[in-house]
Coordinates of C-alpha atoms in Angstrom, one line a residue:
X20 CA -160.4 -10.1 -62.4
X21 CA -159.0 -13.4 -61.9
X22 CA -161.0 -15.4 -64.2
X23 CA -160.0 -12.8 -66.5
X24 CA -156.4 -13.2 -66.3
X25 CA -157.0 -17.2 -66.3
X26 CA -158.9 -16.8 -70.0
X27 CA -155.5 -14.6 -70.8
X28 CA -153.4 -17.3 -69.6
X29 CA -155.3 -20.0 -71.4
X30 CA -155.4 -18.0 -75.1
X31 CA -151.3 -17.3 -74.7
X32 CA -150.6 -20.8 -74.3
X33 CA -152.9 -21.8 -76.9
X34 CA -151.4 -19.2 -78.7
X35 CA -147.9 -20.3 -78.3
X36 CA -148.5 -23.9 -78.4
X37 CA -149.8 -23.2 -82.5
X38 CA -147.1 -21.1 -82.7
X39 CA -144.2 -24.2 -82.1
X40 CA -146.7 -26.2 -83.5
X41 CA -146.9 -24.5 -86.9
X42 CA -142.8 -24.6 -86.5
X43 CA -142.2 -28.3 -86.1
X44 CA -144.8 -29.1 -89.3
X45 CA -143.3 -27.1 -91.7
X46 CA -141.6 -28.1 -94.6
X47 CA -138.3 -27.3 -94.2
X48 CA -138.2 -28.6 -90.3
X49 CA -139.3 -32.1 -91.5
X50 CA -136.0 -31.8 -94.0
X51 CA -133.9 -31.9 -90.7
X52 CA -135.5 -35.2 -89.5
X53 CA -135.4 -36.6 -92.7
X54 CA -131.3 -35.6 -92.8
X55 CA -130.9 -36.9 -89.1
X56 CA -132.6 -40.1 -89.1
X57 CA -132.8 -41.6 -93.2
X58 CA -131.1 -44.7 -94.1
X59 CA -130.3 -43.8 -97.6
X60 CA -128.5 -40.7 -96.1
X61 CA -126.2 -42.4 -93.8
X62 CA -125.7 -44.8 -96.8
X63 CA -124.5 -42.3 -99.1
X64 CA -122.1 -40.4 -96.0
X65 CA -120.6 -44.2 -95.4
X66 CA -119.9 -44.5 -99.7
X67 CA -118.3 -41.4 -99.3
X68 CA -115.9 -42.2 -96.4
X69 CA -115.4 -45.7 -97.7
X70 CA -114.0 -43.6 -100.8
X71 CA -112.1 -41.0 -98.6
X72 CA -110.7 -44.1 -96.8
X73 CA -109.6 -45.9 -100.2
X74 CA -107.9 -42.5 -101.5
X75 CA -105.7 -42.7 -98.7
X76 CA -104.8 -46.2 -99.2
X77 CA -103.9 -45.6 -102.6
X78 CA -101.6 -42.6 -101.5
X79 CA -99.7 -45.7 -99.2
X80 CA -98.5 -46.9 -102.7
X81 CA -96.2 -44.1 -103.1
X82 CA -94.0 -45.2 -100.2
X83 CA -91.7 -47.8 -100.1
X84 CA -93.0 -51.3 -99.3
X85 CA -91.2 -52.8 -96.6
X86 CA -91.4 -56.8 -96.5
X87 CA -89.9 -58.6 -93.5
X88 CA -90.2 -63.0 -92.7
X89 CA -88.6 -64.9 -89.8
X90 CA -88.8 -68.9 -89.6
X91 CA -87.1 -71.7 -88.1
X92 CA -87.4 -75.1 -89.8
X93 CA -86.2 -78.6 -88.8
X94 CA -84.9 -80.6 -91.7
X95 CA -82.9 -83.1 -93.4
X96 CA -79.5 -81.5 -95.1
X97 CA -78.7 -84.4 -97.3
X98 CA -77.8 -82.4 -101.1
X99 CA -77.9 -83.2 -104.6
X100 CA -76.0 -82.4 -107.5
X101 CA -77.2 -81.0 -110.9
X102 CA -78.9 -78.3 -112.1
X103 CA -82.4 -76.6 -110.6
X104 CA -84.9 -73.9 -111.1
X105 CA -86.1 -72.8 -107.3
X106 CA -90.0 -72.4 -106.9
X107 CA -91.1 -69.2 -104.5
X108 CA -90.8 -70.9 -101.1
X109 CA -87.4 -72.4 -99.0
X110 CA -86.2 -75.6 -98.4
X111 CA -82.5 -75.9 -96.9
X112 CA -80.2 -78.3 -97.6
X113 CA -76.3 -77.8 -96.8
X114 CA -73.7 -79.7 -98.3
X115 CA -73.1 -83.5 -98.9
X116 CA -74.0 -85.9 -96.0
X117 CA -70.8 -87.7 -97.0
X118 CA -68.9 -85.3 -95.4
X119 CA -70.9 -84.7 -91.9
X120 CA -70.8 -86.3 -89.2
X121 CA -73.6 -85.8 -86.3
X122 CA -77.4 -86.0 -86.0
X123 CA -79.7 -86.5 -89.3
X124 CA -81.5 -83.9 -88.5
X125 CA -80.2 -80.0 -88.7
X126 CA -82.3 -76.6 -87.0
X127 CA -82.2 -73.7 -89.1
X128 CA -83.0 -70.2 -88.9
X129 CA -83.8 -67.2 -91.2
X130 CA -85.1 -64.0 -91.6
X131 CA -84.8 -61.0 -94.2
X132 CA -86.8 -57.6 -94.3
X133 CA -86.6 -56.5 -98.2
X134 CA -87.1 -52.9 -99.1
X135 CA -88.8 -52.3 -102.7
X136 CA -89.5 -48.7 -103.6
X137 CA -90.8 -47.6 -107.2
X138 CA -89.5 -44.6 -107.6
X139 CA -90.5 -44.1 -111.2
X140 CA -93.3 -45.1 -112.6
X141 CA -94.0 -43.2 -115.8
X142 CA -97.2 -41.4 -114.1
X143 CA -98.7 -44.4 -112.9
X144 CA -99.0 -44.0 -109.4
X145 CA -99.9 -40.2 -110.1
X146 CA -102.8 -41.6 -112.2
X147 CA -103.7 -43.7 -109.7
X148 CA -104.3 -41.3 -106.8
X149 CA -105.5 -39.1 -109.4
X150 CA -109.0 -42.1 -110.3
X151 CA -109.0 -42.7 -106.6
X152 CA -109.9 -38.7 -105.9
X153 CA -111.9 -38.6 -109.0
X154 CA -114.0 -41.8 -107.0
X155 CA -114.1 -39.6 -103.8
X156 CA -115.6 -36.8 -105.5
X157 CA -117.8 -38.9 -107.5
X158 CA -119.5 -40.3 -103.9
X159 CA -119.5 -37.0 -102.5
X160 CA -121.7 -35.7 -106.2
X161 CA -123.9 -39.0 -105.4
X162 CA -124.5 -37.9 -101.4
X163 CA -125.6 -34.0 -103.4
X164 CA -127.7 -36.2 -106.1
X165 CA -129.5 -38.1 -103.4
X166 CA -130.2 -35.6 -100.9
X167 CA -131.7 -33.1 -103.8
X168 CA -134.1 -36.6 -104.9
X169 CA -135.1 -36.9 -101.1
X170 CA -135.8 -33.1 -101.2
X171 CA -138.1 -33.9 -104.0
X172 CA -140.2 -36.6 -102.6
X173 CA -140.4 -35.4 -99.3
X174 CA -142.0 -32.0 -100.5
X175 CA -144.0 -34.3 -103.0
X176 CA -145.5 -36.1 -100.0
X177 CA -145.6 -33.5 -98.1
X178 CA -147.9 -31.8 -100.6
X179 CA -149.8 -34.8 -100.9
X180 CA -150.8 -35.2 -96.9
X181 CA -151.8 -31.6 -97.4
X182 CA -153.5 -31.8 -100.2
X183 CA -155.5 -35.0 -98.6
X184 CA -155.7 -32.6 -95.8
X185 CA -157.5 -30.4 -97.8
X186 CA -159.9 -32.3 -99.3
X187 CA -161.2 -33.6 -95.9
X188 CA -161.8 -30.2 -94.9
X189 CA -163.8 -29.9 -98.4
X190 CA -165.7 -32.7 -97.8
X191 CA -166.7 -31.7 -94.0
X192 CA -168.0 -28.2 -95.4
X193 CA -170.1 -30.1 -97.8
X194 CA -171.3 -32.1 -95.1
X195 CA -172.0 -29.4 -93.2
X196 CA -174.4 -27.7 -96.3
X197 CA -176.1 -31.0 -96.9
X198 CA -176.9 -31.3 -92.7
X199 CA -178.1 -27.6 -93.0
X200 CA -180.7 -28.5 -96.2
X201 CA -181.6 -32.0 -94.6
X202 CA -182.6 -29.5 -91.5
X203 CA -184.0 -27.5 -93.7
X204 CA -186.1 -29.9 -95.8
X205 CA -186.9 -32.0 -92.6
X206 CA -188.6 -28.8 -90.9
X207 CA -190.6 -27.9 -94.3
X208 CA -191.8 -31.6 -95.2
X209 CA -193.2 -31.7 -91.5
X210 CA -194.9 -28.4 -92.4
X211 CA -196.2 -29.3 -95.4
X212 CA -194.7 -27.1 -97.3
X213 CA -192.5 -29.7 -98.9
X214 CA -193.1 -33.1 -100.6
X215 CA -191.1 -35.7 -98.2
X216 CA -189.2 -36.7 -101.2
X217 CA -187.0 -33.5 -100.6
X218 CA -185.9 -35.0 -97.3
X219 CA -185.0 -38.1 -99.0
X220 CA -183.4 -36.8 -101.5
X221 CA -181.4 -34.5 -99.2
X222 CA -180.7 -37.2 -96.5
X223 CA -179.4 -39.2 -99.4
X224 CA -176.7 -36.5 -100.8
X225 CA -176.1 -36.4 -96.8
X226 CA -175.4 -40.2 -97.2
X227 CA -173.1 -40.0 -99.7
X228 CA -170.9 -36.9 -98.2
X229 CA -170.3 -38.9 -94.7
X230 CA -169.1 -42.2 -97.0
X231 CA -166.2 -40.0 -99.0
X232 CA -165.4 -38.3 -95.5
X233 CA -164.0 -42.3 -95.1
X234 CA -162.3 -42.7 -98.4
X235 CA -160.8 -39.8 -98.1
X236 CA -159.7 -40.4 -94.5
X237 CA -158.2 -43.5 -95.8
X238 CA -156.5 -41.5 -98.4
X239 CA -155.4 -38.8 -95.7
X240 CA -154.0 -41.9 -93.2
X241 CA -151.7 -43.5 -96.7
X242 CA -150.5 -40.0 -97.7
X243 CA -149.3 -39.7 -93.7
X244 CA -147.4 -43.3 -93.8
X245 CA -146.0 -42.4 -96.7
X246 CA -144.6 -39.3 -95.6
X247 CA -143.8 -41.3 -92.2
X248 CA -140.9 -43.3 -93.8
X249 CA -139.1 -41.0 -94.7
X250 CA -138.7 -39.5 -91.3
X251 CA -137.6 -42.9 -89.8
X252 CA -141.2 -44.2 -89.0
X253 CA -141.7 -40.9 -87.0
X254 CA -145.3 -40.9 -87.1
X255 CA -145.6 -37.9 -84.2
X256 CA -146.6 -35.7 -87.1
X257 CA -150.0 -36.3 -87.8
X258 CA -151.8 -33.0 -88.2
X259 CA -150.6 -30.7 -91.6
X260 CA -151.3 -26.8 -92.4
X261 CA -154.0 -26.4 -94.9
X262 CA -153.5 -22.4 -95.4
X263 CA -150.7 -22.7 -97.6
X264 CA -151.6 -24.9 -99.9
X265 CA -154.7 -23.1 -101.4
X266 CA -153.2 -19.5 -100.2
X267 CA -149.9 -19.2 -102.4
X268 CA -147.1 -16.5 -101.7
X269 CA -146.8 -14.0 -104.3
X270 CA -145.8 -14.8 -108.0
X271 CA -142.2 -15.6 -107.8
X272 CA -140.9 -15.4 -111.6
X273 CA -139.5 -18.6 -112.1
X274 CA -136.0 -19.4 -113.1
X275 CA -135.2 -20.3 -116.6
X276 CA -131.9 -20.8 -116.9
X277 CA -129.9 -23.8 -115.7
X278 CA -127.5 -23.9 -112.8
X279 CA -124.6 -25.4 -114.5
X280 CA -123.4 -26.5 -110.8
X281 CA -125.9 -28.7 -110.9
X282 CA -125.4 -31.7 -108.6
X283 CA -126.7 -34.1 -111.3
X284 CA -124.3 -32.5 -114.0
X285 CA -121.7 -32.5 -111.6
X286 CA -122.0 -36.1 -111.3
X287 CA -122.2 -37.1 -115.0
X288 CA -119.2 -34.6 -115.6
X289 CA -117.0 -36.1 -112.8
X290 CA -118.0 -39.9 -114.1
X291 CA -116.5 -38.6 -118.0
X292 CA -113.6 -37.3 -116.0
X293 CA -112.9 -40.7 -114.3
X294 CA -112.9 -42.7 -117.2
X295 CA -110.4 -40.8 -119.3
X296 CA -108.1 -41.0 -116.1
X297 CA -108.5 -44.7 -115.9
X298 CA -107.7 -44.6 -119.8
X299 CA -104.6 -42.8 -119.1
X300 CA -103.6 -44.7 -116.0
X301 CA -103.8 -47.8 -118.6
X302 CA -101.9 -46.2 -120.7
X303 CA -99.2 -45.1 -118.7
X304 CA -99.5 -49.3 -117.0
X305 CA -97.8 -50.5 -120.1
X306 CA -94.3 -48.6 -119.3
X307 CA -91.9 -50.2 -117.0
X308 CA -91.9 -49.4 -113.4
X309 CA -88.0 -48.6 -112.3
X310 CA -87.2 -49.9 -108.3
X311 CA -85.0 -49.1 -105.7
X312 CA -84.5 -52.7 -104.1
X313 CA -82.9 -53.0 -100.9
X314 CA -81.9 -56.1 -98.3
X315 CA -80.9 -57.9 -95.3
X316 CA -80.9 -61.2 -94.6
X317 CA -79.6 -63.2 -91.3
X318 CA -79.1 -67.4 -91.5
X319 CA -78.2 -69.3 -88.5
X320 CA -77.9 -73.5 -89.1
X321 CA -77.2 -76.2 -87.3
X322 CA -73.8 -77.3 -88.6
X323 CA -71.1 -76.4 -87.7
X324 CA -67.4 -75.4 -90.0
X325 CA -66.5 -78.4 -89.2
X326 CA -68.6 -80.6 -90.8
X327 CA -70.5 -81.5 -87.2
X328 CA -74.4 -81.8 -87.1
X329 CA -76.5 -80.7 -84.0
X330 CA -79.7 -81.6 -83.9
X331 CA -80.6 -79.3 -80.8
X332 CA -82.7 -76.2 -81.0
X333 CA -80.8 -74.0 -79.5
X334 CA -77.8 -74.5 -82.1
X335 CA -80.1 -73.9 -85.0
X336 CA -79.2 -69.7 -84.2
X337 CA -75.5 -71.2 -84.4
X338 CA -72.9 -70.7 -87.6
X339 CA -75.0 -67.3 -88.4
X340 CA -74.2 -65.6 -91.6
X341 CA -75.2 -61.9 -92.9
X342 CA -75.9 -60.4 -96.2
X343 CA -77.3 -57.3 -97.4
X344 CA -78.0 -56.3 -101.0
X345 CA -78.7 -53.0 -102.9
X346 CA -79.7 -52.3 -106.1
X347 CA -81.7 -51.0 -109.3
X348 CA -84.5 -52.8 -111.0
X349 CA -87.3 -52.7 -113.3
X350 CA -89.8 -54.7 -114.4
X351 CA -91.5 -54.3 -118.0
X352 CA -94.7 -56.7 -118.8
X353 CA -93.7 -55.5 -123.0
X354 CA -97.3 -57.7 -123.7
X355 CA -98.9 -54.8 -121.6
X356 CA -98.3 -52.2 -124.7
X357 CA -101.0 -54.2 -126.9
X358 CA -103.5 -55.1 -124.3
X359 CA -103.6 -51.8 -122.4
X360 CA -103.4 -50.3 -125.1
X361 CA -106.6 -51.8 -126.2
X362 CA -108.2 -51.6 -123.1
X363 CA -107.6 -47.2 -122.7
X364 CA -109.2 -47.1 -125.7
X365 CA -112.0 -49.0 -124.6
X366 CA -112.5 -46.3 -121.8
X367 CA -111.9 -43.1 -123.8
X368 CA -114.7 -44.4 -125.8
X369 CA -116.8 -44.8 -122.8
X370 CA -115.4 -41.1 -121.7
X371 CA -116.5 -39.7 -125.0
X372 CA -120.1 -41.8 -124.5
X373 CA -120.5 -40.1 -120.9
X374 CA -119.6 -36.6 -122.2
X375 CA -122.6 -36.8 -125.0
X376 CA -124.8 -38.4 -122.5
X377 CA -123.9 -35.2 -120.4
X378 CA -124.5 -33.1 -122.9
X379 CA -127.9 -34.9 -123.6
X380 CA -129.5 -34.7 -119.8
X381 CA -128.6 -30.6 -120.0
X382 CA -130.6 -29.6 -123.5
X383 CA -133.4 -32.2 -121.4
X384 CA -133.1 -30.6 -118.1
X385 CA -133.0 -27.3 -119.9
X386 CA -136.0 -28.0 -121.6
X387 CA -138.0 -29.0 -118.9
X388 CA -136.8 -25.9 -116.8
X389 CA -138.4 -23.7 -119.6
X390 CA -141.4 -25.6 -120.3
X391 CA -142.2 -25.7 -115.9
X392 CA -141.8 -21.9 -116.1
X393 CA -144.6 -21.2 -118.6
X394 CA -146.7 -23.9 -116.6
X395 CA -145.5 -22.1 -113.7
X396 CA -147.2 -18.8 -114.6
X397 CA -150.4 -19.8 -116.5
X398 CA -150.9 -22.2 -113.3
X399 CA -151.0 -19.4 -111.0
X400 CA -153.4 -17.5 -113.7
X401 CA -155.5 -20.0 -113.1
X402 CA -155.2 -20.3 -109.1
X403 CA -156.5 -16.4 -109.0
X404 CA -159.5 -17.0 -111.7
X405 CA -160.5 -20.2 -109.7
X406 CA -160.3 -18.3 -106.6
X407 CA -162.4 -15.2 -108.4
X408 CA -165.1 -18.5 -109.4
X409 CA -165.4 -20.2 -105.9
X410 CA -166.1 -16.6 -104.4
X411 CA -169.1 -16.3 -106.7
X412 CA -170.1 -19.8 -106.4
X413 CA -170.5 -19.4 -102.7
X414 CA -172.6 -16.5 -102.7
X415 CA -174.6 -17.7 -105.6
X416 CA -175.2 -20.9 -103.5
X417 CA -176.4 -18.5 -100.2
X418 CA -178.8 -17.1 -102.3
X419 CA -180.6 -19.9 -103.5
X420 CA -180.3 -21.6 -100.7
X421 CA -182.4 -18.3 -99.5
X422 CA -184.6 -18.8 -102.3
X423 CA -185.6 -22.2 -101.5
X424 CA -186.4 -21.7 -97.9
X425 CA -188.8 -19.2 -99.2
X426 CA -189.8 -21.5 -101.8
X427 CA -189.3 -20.3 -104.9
X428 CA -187.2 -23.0 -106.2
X429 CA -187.4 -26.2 -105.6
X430 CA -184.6 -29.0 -103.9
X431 CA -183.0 -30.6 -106.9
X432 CA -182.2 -26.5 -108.4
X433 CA -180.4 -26.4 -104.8
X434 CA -178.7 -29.2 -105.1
X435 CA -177.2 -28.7 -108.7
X436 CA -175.9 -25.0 -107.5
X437 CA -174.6 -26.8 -104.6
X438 CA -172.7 -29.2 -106.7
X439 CA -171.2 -26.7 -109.0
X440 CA -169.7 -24.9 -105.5
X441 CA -168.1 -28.0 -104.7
X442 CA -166.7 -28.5 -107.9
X443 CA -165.2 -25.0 -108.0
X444 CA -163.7 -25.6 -104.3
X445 CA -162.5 -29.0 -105.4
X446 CA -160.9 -27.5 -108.7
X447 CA -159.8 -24.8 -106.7
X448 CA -157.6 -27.6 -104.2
X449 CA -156.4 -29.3 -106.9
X450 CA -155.2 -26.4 -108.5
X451 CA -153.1 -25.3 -105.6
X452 CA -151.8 -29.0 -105.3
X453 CA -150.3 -28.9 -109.1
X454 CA -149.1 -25.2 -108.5
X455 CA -147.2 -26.8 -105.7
X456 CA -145.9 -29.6 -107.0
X457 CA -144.6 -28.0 -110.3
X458 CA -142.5 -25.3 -107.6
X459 CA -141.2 -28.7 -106.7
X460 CA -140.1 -29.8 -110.4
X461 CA -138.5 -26.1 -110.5
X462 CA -136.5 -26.9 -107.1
X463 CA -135.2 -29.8 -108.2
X464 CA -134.2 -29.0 -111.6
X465 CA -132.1 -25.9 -109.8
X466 CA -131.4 -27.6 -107.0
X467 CA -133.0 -24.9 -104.6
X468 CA -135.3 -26.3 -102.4
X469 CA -135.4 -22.6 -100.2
X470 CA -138.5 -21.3 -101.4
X471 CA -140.6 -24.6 -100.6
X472 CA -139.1 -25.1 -97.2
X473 CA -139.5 -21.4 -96.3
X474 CA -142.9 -21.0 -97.7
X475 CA -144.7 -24.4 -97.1

């Protein structure tokens, strides 16, 4: 009784450990370590709060931009007479030396805080935020656009490793029917039943079976690295279901119309959208800009009313003097009204370019959508004939492999119905790896990866 309930045991935990097993290597749990882990992912989320980031910059514009400057200089005051024009930049000189008495040398103190506020800009600034959401929405369409291409090469070498997966098991059953007729020949050439040439020959197809067992394993171990970088060089997974692949779900009638919410449209579409904002926002950039300007500005100096020069530090905050200032201005760049002018045509040109190009990837991706449908359909006519022709093949080949152990034909007959089994097995894989892979175009071109993940 007890080493009955200890087999129990052994075939629930078996049981369960396929079970979680089976969970972790499916299709659609490798899509969650490819989003956790991926480079290109976390590339694509950093774009996209870079942009997010850069909006809200832009939105700063709007307020008013505050400046404020405070120095202290230690200079010479001795003047000049005539006429100037002031470079951007201070340097303070006070009066006539003639006329002061006191050190050579005078402090001096200033600071200002200037207020500048465009309170009308003709729709520029609107504009502006305006390109800068259009960017944000552009890298969010790009994130969309390259998770649905990783979808698509992760189930493409997902399908691969299975289908190498496949093929090894192929190979090891036609291992196994060339050990059986070595065995076979071996025991009826020592009888004398045989010529010894029908063990050669049979140990050579033998021969030849064990040698693509390592090309294929080769193939298997690339189709697994492969697969491995896109999960972050998690190479835990090394083991894929082979049921699937040559056992398809149910016809599914395939989708022929095109999801106009496309991620790739979407992306083309918002890129046509941003240029003709950024040919308006040049537009609107050759009107003036009007300004609220606003200002405060404290001097302290060194000299004093009556014409007496301190050279001391302290009475640089001395003599101090206030001033404010309030007013309206505006500022008009009148060459602007060629050369932007010139330059938002430029980009509604480019707008009109993106729209056709638009227009162009739909009619192809429609296309393509209707021409994987047929494929679709007459692929998985011939996954059931191919399926009716391996049956037949493998009891044709058990009974003339019957045949020759009773001798009636002789090896090389075996052999060739052997070979035509393996080529109806092998057609049969291959069949269920392009049935696979064009449910993959499908998903991509609607951007609905749920039947793969769910069902592979």
């Amino acid at each position: 009784m007890i080493q009955y309930i200890k087999t129990v045991m052994l075939l629930l935990t078996a049981v369960a450990g396929a079970s979680v097993y089976a969970q972790q290597n499916t299709l659609g749990s490798l899509w969650l370590k490819v989003e956790q882990n991926y480079p290109g992912i976390k590339a694509a989320q950093s774009a996209m709060a870079a942009a997010v980031l850069n909006e809200k910059s832009v939105n700063g514009n709007r307020l008013p931009q505050v400046k404020m400057q405070i120095q202290n200089s230690y200079s010479t005051y001795d003047g000049s007479a005539g006429a100037f024009y002031p470079q951007p930049g201070f340097f303070n000189v006070s009066g006539s030396a003639g006329m002061l008495t006191g050190a050579a040398f005078s402090p001096n103190t200033f600071s200002s805080a200037v207020l500048e506020w465009d309170f009308f800009s003709f729709g520029k600034l609107k504009k502006e935020k305006e390109m800068s959401h259009s960017i944000t929405n552009t890298r969010i369409l790009e994130k969309d656009a390259c998770l649905l291409k990783l979808k698509k090469s992760l189930s493409e070498r997902y399908i691969s490793l299975i289908y190498q997966e496949a093929k090894l098991k192929w190979n090891e059953k036609n291992i196994d029917r060339l050990n059986d007729i070595r065995g076979i020949t071996s025991g009826l050439s020592a009888a004398g039943l045989k010529p010894a040439a029908d063990s050669l020959l049979a140990l050579s197809s033998y021969m030849q079976a064990l040698g693509e067992a390592d090309r294929l394993g080769g193939s298997r171990q690339a189709a697994l690295i492969n697969l491995s970088e896109l999960l972050n060089a998690d190479t835990s997974f090394n083991k894929a279901p082979l049921t699937k692949i040559t056992v398809p779900p149910g016809f599914l009638s395939p989708q022929t119309t095109l999801n106009i919410a496309h991620p790739m449209l979407m992306l083309l579409n918002e890129q046509s959208a941003y240029y003709e904002l950024s040919s308006a926002f040049q537009k609107r950039s050759s009107l003036p800009s009007l300004k609220l300007l606003g200002g405060y500005a404290f001097r302290g100096s060194g000299i004093s009313e009556g014409g007496y020069v301190s050279g001391k530090f302290r009475d640089g905050f001395s003599n101090t003097t206030n001033n404010v200032l309030a007013g309206l201005g505006i500022t008009w760049n009148i060459t602007d009204l060629y050369t932007k002018r010139i330059k938002a045509g430029a980009l509604s040109k480019e707008a009109e370019r993106s729209k056709l190009l638009t227009e162009q990837y739909q009619q192809s991706m429609q296309a393509n959508l209707s021409a994987t449908a047929i494929r679709i359909f007459q692929q998985y006519e011939q996954l059931k004939k191919i399926k009716t022709a391996v049956e037949q093949a493998d009891a044709a080949y058990n009974m003339y492999l019957a045949r020759y152990k009773s001798g009636l034909i002789n090896l090389s007959e075996l052999l060739q119905i052997r070979i035509l089994l393996e080529q109806a097995e092998n057609n049969h894989i291959e069949a269920s790896k392009n049935y696979w892979l064009l449910l993959a175009d499908e998903a991509e071109l609607t951007a609905d990866f749920n039947f793969l993940f769910n069902n592979l």
